[in-house]
Coordinates of C-alpha atoms and ligand atoms in Angstrom, one line a residue:
X116 CA 35.7 54.2 -9.8
X117 CA 38.7 52.9 -11.7
X118 CA 42.2 53.4 -10.4
X119 CA 43.2 55.4 -13.5
X120 CA 40.3 57.9 -13.2
X121 CA 41.4 61.4 -14.2
X122 CA 44.6 60.1 -16.0
X123 CA 45.3 60.7 -19.7
X124 CA 47.3 58.1 -21.5
X125 CA 49.0 58.2 -25.0
X126 CA 49.1 54.7 -26.4
X127 CA 51.6 53.9 -29.2
X128 CA 52.0 50.5 -30.9
X129 CA 48.5 49.4 -31.8
X130 CA 48.7 47.5 -35.1
X131 CA 45.9 44.9 -34.6
X132 CA 43.4 43.7 -31.9
X133 CA 46.2 41.3 -30.9
X134 CA 48.7 44.0 -30.2
X135 CA 50.0 44.2 -26.7
X136 CA 49.2 47.9 -26.9
X137 CA 45.5 47.0 -27.5
X138 CA 45.4 44.9 -24.3
X139 CA 47.0 47.8 -22.4
X140 CA 44.5 50.4 -23.9
X141 CA 41.6 48.2 -23.0
X142 CA 42.7 47.8 -19.3
X143 CA 43.5 51.5 -19.0
X144 CA 40.1 52.4 -20.4
X145 CA 38.4 50.0 -18.0
X146 CA 40.2 51.7 -15.1
X147 CA 38.9 55.1 -16.2
X148 CA 41.8 56.6 -18.2
X149 CA 41.1 59.0 -21.1
X150 CA 43.1 57.7 -24.2
X151 CA 44.9 59.0 -27.2
X152 CA 46.5 56.8 -29.9
X153 CA 49.2 56.9 -32.5
X154 CA 49.6 54.9 -35.7
X155 CA 52.8 54.1 -37.6
X156 CA 51.6 54.7 -41.2
X157 CA 48.5 55.2 -43.4
X158 CA 47.9 51.5 -43.8
X159 CA 47.2 51.3 -40.0
X160 CA 45.3 54.6 -39.7
X161 CA 41.7 53.4 -40.1
X162 CA 42.3 50.3 -37.9
X163 CA 43.7 52.4 -35.1
X164 CA 40.9 54.9 -35.5
X165 CA 38.3 52.1 -35.2
X166 CA 40.1 50.7 -32.1
X167 CA 40.2 54.2 -30.5
X168 CA 36.5 54.9 -31.2
X169 CA 35.6 51.6 -29.4
X170 CA 37.4 52.9 -26.4
X171 CA 35.8 56.4 -26.5
X172 CA 38.8 58.2 -28.0
X173 CA 38.9 60.4 -31.1
X174 CA 42.5 61.5 -30.7
X175 CA 44.5 59.5 -33.2
X176 CA 47.8 60.9 -34.5
X177 CA 50.4 59.8 -37.0
X178 CA 53.8 58.8 -35.5
X179 CA 56.6 57.0 -37.2
X180 CA 59.4 57.1 -34.6
X181 CA 62.1 57.0 -37.2
X182 CA 61.2 60.6 -38.2
X183 CA 62.1 63.4 -35.8
X184 CA 59.7 65.8 -37.5
X185 CA 56.8 63.4 -36.9
X186 CA 57.7 63.0 -33.2
X187 CA 57.7 66.8 -32.8
X188 CA 54.4 67.2 -34.7
X189 CA 52.7 64.4 -32.7
X190 CA 53.3 66.1 -29.4
X191 CA 52.4 69.5 -30.8
X192 CA 49.1 68.1 -32.0
X193 CA 48.5 66.3 -28.7
X194 CA 49.0 69.6 -26.9
X195 CA 46.1 71.0 -28.9
X196 CA 43.8 68.3 -27.3
X197 CA 45.5 68.1 -23.9
X198 CA 46.8 71.6 -23.4
X199 CA 47.6 71.1 -19.7
X200 CA 49.5 67.9 -20.2
X201 CA 49.1 64.1 -19.9
X202 CA 50.0 61.4 -17.4
X203 CA 50.9 58.1 -19.1
X204 CA 53.0 57.3 -22.2
X205 CA 52.9 53.7 -23.4
X206 CA 55.8 52.8 -25.7
X207 CA 54.9 49.4 -27.4
X208 CA 57.2 49.7 -30.5
X209 CA 59.9 47.5 -31.8
X210 CA 61.3 46.5 -35.2
X211 CA 64.3 44.7 -36.7
X212 CA 64.7 43.6 -40.4
X213 CA 63.5 40.1 -40.7
X214 CA 66.8 38.6 -41.9
X215 CA 68.3 39.8 -38.6
X216 CA 65.8 37.7 -36.5
X217 CA 66.1 34.4 -38.3
X218 CA 69.0 32.0 -37.8
X219 CA 72.3 32.6 -36.2
X220 CA 73.1 36.0 -34.7
X221 CA 76.0 36.8 -37.0
X222 CA 74.2 35.6 -40.2
X223 CA 71.7 38.5 -40.5
X224 CA 74.0 41.0 -38.8
X225 CA 74.9 44.1 -40.7
X226 CA 75.8 47.6 -39.5
X227 CA 72.5 48.8 -40.9
X228 CA 70.3 46.1 -39.3
X229 CA 71.9 46.7 -35.9
X230 CA 71.3 50.5 -36.3
X231 CA 67.7 50.1 -37.4
X232 CA 66.8 47.7 -34.5
X233 CA 68.3 50.0 -31.9
X234 CA 66.9 53.2 -33.5
X235 CA 63.3 51.9 -33.6
X236 CA 63.2 49.7 -30.6
X237 CA 65.4 51.5 -28.0
X238 CA 66.3 55.1 -29.1
X239 CA 62.6 55.8 -29.8
X240 CA 61.7 55.4 -26.1
X241 CA 64.2 58.1 -25.1
X242 CA 63.1 60.3 -28.0
X243 CA 59.4 60.1 -27.0
X244 CA 60.3 60.7 -23.3
X245 CA 62.3 63.8 -24.3
X246 CA 59.5 65.1 -26.6
X247 CA 56.8 64.5 -24.0
X248 CA 58.8 65.8 -21.1
X249 CA 57.2 69.3 -20.9
X250 CA 53.7 67.8 -21.0
X251 CA 54.4 65.1 -18.4
X252 CA 56.5 66.9 -15.8
X253 CA 55.1 67.6 -12.3
X254 CA 52.0 65.3 -12.7
X255 CA 53.1 62.0 -11.1
X256 CA 53.3 60.7 -14.6
X257 CA 54.4 57.3 -15.8
X258 CA 56.2 56.0 -18.9
X259 CA 56.0 52.3 -19.7
X260 CA 57.7 50.2 -22.4
X261 CA 57.7 46.5 -23.4
X262 CA 60.7 44.3 -23.2
X263 CA 61.5 40.6 -23.6
X264 CA 63.8 38.0 -21.8
X265 CA 66.1 38.2 -24.8
X266 CA 67.5 41.4 -23.3
X267 CA 69.2 39.3 -20.6
X268 CA 69.6 35.8 -22.0
X269 CA 70.8 34.7 -25.4
X270 CA 67.8 33.2 -27.2
X271 CA 67.9 31.5 -30.6
X272 CA 66.6 33.7 -33.4
X273 CA 66.0 36.8 -31.2
X274 CA 69.5 38.0 -32.1
X275 CA 69.9 41.7 -32.6
X276 CA 66.5 42.4 -31.1
X277 CA 67.8 41.0 -27.8
X278 CA 70.7 43.4 -28.0
X279 CA 68.3 46.3 -28.7
X280 CA 66.0 45.2 -25.8
X281 CA 69.1 45.3 -23.5
X282 CA 69.6 48.9 -24.6
X283 CA 65.9 49.5 -24.0
X284 CA 66.1 48.3 -20.4
X285 CA 69.2 50.4 -19.7
X286 CA 67.4 53.3 -21.3
X287 CA 64.5 52.7 -18.8
X288 CA 67.0 53.0 -15.9
X289 CA 68.7 56.2 -17.2
X290 CA 65.3 57.8 -17.9
X291 CA 64.1 56.9 -14.5
X292 CA 67.1 58.6 -12.9
X293 CA 66.7 61.6 -15.1
X294 CA 63.0 62.2 -14.8
X295 CA 62.4 61.0 -11.2
X296 CA 62.9 64.5 -9.7
X297 CA 60.0 65.7 -11.9
X298 CA 57.7 63.0 -10.6
X299 CA 57.9 60.9 -13.8
X300 CA 58.3 57.2 -13.3
X301 CA 59.8 55.0 -16.1
X302 CA 59.3 51.2 -16.1
X303 CA 59.3 48.2 -18.4
X304 CA 57.2 45.0 -18.6
X305 CA 59.0 42.0 -19.8
X306 CA 56.2 39.9 -21.4
X307 CA 56.2 36.3 -22.2
X308 CA 55.8 35.4 -25.9
X309 CA 52.4 36.4 -27.4
X310 CA 51.3 35.8 -31.0
X311 CA 51.2 39.3 -32.5
X312 CA 52.2 40.7 -35.8
X313 CA 55.7 41.6 -34.5
X314 CA 56.1 38.1 -33.0
X315 CA 55.2 36.5 -36.3
X316 CA 58.5 38.0 -37.7
X317 CA 60.6 35.9 -35.3
X318 CA 61.6 32.6 -36.8
X319 CA 60.2 29.5 -35.1
X320 CA 57.9 31.6 -32.9
X321 CA 55.3 28.8 -32.6
X322 CA 57.9 26.4 -31.3
X323 CA 59.0 29.0 -28.8
X324 CA 55.5 29.4 -27.6
X325 CA 55.0 25.7 -27.2
X326 CA 58.2 25.4 -25.2
X327 CA 57.1 28.2 -23.0
X328 CA 53.7 26.7 -22.3
X329 CA 55.3 23.4 -21.5
X330 CA 57.9 24.7 -19.0
X331 CA 56.7 28.0 -17.5
X332 CA 55.8 27.6 -13.9
X333 CA 52.1 28.4 -14.6
X334 CA 52.2 26.0 -17.6
X335 CA 50.5 28.5 -19.9
X336 CA 51.4 31.5 -22.1
X337 CA 50.4 35.0 -21.2
X338 CA 47.7 37.1 -22.8
X339 CA 47.5 40.7 -23.8
X340 CA 44.9 41.0 -20.9
X341 CA 47.5 39.7 -18.5
X342 CA 50.0 42.4 -19.7
X343 CA 47.3 45.1 -19.9
X344 CA 46.3 44.6 -16.3
X345 CA 49.9 44.9 -15.0
X346 CA 50.5 47.9 -17.3
X347 CA 47.5 49.7 -15.9
X348 CA 48.6 49.1 -12.3
X349 CA 52.3 50.1 -13.1
X350 CA 51.1 53.4 -14.6
X351 CA 48.7 54.2 -11.8
X352 CA 49.3 55.9 -8.5
X353 CA 49.1 52.5 -6.9
X354 CA 52.6 51.9 -8.1
X355 CA 53.8 55.4 -7.1
X356 CA 57.0 54.0 -5.4
X357 CA 58.2 52.0 -8.4
X358 CA 60.6 53.3 -11.1
X359 CA 63.4 52.0 -13.2
X360 CA 62.1 48.5 -12.9
X361 CA 61.6 45.6 -15.3
X362 CA 58.5 43.7 -14.2
X363 CA 57.9 40.2 -15.6
X364 CA 54.5 39.2 -16.9
X365 CA 55.7 35.8 -18.2
X366 CA 53.9 33.1 -16.2
X367 CA 57.2 32.8 -14.2
X368 CA 59.4 31.6 -17.1
X369 CA 62.3 33.9 -16.2
X370 CA 63.0 32.2 -12.9
X371 CA 63.9 28.9 -14.5
X372 CA 67.5 27.7 -14.6
X373 CA 67.1 24.7 -16.9
X374 CA 64.2 23.2 -18.8
X375 CA 63.6 19.8 -20.3
X376 CA 64.6 17.6 -17.4
X377 CA 62.1 15.5 -15.6
X378 CA 58.4 16.5 -15.7
X379 CA 57.2 18.2 -18.8
X380 CA 59.5 16.3 -21.2
Ligands
LIG60 P1 52.6 44.4 -32.8 O1 53.1 44.1 -34.1 O2 51.2 44.4 -32.5 O3 53.1 45.9 -32.3 C1 54.4 46.4 -32.8 C2 54.1 47.9 -33.0 O4 55.4 48.6 -33.4 C3 53.2 48.1 -34.2 O5 52.1 48.8 -33.8 C4 54.0 48.9 -35.2 O6 53.2 49.8 -36.0 C5 55.0 49.6 -34.3 N1 56.1 50.1 -35.0 C6 57.1 49.4 -35.6 N2 58.0 50.3 -36.2 C7 57.5 51.6 -35.9 C8 57.9 52.9 -36.2 N3 59.0 53.1 -37.0 N4 57.2 53.9 -35.8 C9 56.1 53.7 -35.0 N5 55.7 52.5 -34.7 C10 56.3 51.4 -35.1 O7 53.4 43.5 -31.8 P2 53.5 43.4 -30.2 O8 54.0 42.1 -29.9 O9 52.3 43.9 -29.6 O10 54.7 44.4 -29.9 C11 54.6 45.5 -28.9 C12 55.9 45.5 -28.1 O11 55.9 44.4 -27.2 C13 57.2 45.5 -28.8 O12 58.2 46.3 -28.2 C14 57.6 44.0 -28.7 O13 59.0 43.8 -28.8 C15 57.2 43.8 -27.2 N6 57.1 42.4 -26.8 C16 56.4 41.5 -27.6 C17 56.3 40.2 -27.1 C18 55.5 39.2 -28.0 O14 55.8 38.0 -27.8 N7 54.6 39.6 -28.8 C19 56.9 39.8 -26.0 C20 57.7 40.7 -25.2 C21 57.7 42.0 -25.7

């Protein structure tokens, strides 16, 4: 029996088979969770429906997190399927306008780009936590989001997305404090670079991946399966004592102080 048997998980952020959310959904399904999915827009609808069907789910709901009405409608519709609540919310959503994640930090920076990156990539976690609260309270439930090292270190090209990820990680801590008394845990996984649609928007992503594979302690990049397995564990009762944490699934890259000296040059 899988360690997520009896759990219900809502998965956001599937855009392709390469999405980190797809790796998470696969691992959660393998461990026995019942799944529901959201899709951002009509272009993605049939793709997400097909992915859901492969994992035995026919609950597929529209959700653009920039729209309060869609957030409310999503959880209302979910309530029609899962009237007594659900246990896991996976937030795998981020966006910044392309010009803001290419070149120097200040070059692509505008008030609007800053606001969009924070709205879609950080505020949306709090908004979904708030909207799902009545359905998740009192069930030993778990909320999980995806972050990146750019939240803590200044990384070339990541720019305003790094600032938004810092906000996301702080939001994880405040939500963990707020929802802990109801038994809801809130955590993040900080994943190493993985070639997905979102990653393709970051300038010089291939170079970044190569650098990572050269210098990470495990001398490899990570996969959506690596992230999916840790996500399934973090959202299970095996991790019942963990909340407000950022867990790295990055082949150890974050422990490094300096790269490019000695072996691996
Ligand atoms: P992806 O492109 O497969 O997924 C990004 C998802 O965000 C898509 O499903 C897209 O539909 C969704 N999205 C964007 N704007 C939205 C909106 N307004 N409403 C609803 N959904 C919206 O890419 P991914 O790499 O799997 O990204 C998932 C998460 O993982 C993101 O938070 C990303 O920052 C994070 N992450 C990615 C990497 C990486 O290298 N790929 C590393 C660390 C963290």
